XYZ file of N, CA and C in Angstrom:
204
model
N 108.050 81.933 86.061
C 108.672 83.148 85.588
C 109.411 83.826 86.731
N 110.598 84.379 86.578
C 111.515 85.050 87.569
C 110.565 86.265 88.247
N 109.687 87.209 87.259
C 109.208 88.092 88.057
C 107.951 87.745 88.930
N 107.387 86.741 89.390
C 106.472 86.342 89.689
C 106.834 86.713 91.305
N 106.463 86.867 92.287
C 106.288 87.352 93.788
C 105.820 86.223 94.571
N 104.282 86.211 93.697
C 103.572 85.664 94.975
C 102.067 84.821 94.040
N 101.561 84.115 94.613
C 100.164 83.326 94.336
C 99.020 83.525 95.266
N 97.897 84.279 94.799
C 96.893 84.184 95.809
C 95.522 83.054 95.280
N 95.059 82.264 95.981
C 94.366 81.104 95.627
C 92.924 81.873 96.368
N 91.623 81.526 95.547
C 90.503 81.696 95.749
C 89.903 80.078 95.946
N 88.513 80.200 97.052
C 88.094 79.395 96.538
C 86.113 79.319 96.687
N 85.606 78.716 95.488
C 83.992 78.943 95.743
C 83.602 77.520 95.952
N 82.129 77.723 96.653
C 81.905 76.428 96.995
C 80.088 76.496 96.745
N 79.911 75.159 95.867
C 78.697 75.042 95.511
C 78.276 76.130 94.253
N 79.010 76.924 93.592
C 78.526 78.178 92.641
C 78.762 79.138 93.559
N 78.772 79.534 94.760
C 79.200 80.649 95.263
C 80.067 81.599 95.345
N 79.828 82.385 96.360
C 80.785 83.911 96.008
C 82.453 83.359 96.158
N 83.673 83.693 95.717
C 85.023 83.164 95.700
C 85.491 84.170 97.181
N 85.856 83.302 98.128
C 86.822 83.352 99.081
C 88.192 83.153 99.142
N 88.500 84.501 99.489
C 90.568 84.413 99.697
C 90.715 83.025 100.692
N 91.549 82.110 99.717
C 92.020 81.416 101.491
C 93.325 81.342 101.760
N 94.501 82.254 100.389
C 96.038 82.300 100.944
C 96.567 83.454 99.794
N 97.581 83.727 100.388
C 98.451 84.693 99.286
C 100.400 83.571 99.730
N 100.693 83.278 98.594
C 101.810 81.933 98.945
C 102.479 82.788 98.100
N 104.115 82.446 98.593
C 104.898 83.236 97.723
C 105.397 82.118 96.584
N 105.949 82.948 95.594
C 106.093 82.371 94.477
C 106.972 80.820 94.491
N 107.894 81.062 95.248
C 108.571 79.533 95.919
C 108.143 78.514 96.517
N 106.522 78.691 96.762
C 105.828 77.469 97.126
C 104.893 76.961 96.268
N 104.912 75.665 96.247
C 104.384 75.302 94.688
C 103.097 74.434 95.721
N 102.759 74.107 96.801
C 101.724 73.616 96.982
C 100.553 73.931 97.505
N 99.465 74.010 97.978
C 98.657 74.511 98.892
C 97.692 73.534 99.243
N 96.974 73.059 100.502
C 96.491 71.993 101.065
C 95.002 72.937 101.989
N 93.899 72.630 101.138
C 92.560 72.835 101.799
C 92.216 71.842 102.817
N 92.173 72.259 103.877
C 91.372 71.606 104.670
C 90.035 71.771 105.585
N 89.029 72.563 104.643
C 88.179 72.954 105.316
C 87.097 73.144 103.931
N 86.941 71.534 103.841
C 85.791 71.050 102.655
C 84.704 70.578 103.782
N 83.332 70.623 102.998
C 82.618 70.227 103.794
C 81.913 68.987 102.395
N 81.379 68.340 103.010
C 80.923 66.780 102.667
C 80.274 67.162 101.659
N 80.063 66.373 100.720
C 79.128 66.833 99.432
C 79.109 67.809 98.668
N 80.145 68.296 98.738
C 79.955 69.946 98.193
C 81.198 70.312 96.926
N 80.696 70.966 96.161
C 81.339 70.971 94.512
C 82.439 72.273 94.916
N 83.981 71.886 94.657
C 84.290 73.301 94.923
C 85.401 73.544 93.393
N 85.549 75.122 93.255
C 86.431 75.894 92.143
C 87.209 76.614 92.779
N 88.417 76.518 91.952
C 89.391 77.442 92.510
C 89.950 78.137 91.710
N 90.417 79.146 92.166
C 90.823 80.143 90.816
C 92.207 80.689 91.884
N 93.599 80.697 90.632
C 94.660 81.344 91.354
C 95.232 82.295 90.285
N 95.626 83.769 90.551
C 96.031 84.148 90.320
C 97.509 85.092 90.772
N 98.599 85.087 89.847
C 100.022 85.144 89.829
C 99.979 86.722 89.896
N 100.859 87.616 90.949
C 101.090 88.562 91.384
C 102.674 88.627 91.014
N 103.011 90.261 90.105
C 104.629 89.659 89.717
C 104.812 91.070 90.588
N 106.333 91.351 90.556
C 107.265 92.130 91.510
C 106.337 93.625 90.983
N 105.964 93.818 90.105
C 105.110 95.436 90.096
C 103.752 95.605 90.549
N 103.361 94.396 90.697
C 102.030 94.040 91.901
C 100.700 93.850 90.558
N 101.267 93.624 89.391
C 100.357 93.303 88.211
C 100.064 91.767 88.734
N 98.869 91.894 88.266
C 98.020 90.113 88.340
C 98.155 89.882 87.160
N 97.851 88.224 86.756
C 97.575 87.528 85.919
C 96.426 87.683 85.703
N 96.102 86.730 84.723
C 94.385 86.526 84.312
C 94.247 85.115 85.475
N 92.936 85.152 85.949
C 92.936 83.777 86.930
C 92.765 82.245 85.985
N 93.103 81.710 86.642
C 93.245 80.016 85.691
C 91.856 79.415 87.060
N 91.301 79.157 86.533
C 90.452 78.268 87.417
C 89.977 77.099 87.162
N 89.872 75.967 88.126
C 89.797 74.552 88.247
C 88.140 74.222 88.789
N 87.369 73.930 88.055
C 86.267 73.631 88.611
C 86.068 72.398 88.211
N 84.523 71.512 89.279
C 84.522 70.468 89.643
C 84.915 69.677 90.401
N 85.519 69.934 91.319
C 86.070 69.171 92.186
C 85.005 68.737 93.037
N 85.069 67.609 93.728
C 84.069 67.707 94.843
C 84.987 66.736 96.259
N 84.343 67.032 97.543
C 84.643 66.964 98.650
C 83.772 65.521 98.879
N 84.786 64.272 99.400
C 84.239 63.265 99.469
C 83.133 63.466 101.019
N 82.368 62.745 101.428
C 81.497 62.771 102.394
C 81.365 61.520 102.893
């Protein structure tokens, strides 16, 4: 969407509390974690920030896991 700004990505690890790990502006479509630890289940939740500083609802991806 044109009014969209910016993307801020959360992420939890194991069921835990959700950690900021970026705020990306709307023109970057990728983001690259590198700070998984071995065995461990992680979710991410991103939510879309438009030009009046309104959020989205978060979309979140769970299940993932971190090879070891």
């Amino acid at each position: 969407e044109n009014d969209i700004k910016a993307y801020v990505i959360y992420r939890s690890r194991n069921g835990g509390y959700w950690k900021k790990l970026a705020t990306l502006p709307a023109r970057r479509t990728k983001y690259e974690d590198d700070d998984l630890k071995p065995e461990s289940a992680y979710a991410y939740k991103i939510i879309a920030i438009d030009k009046d500083k309104l959020e989205s609802e978060p979309v979140i991806v769970e299940g993932l896991k971190a090879k070891g």
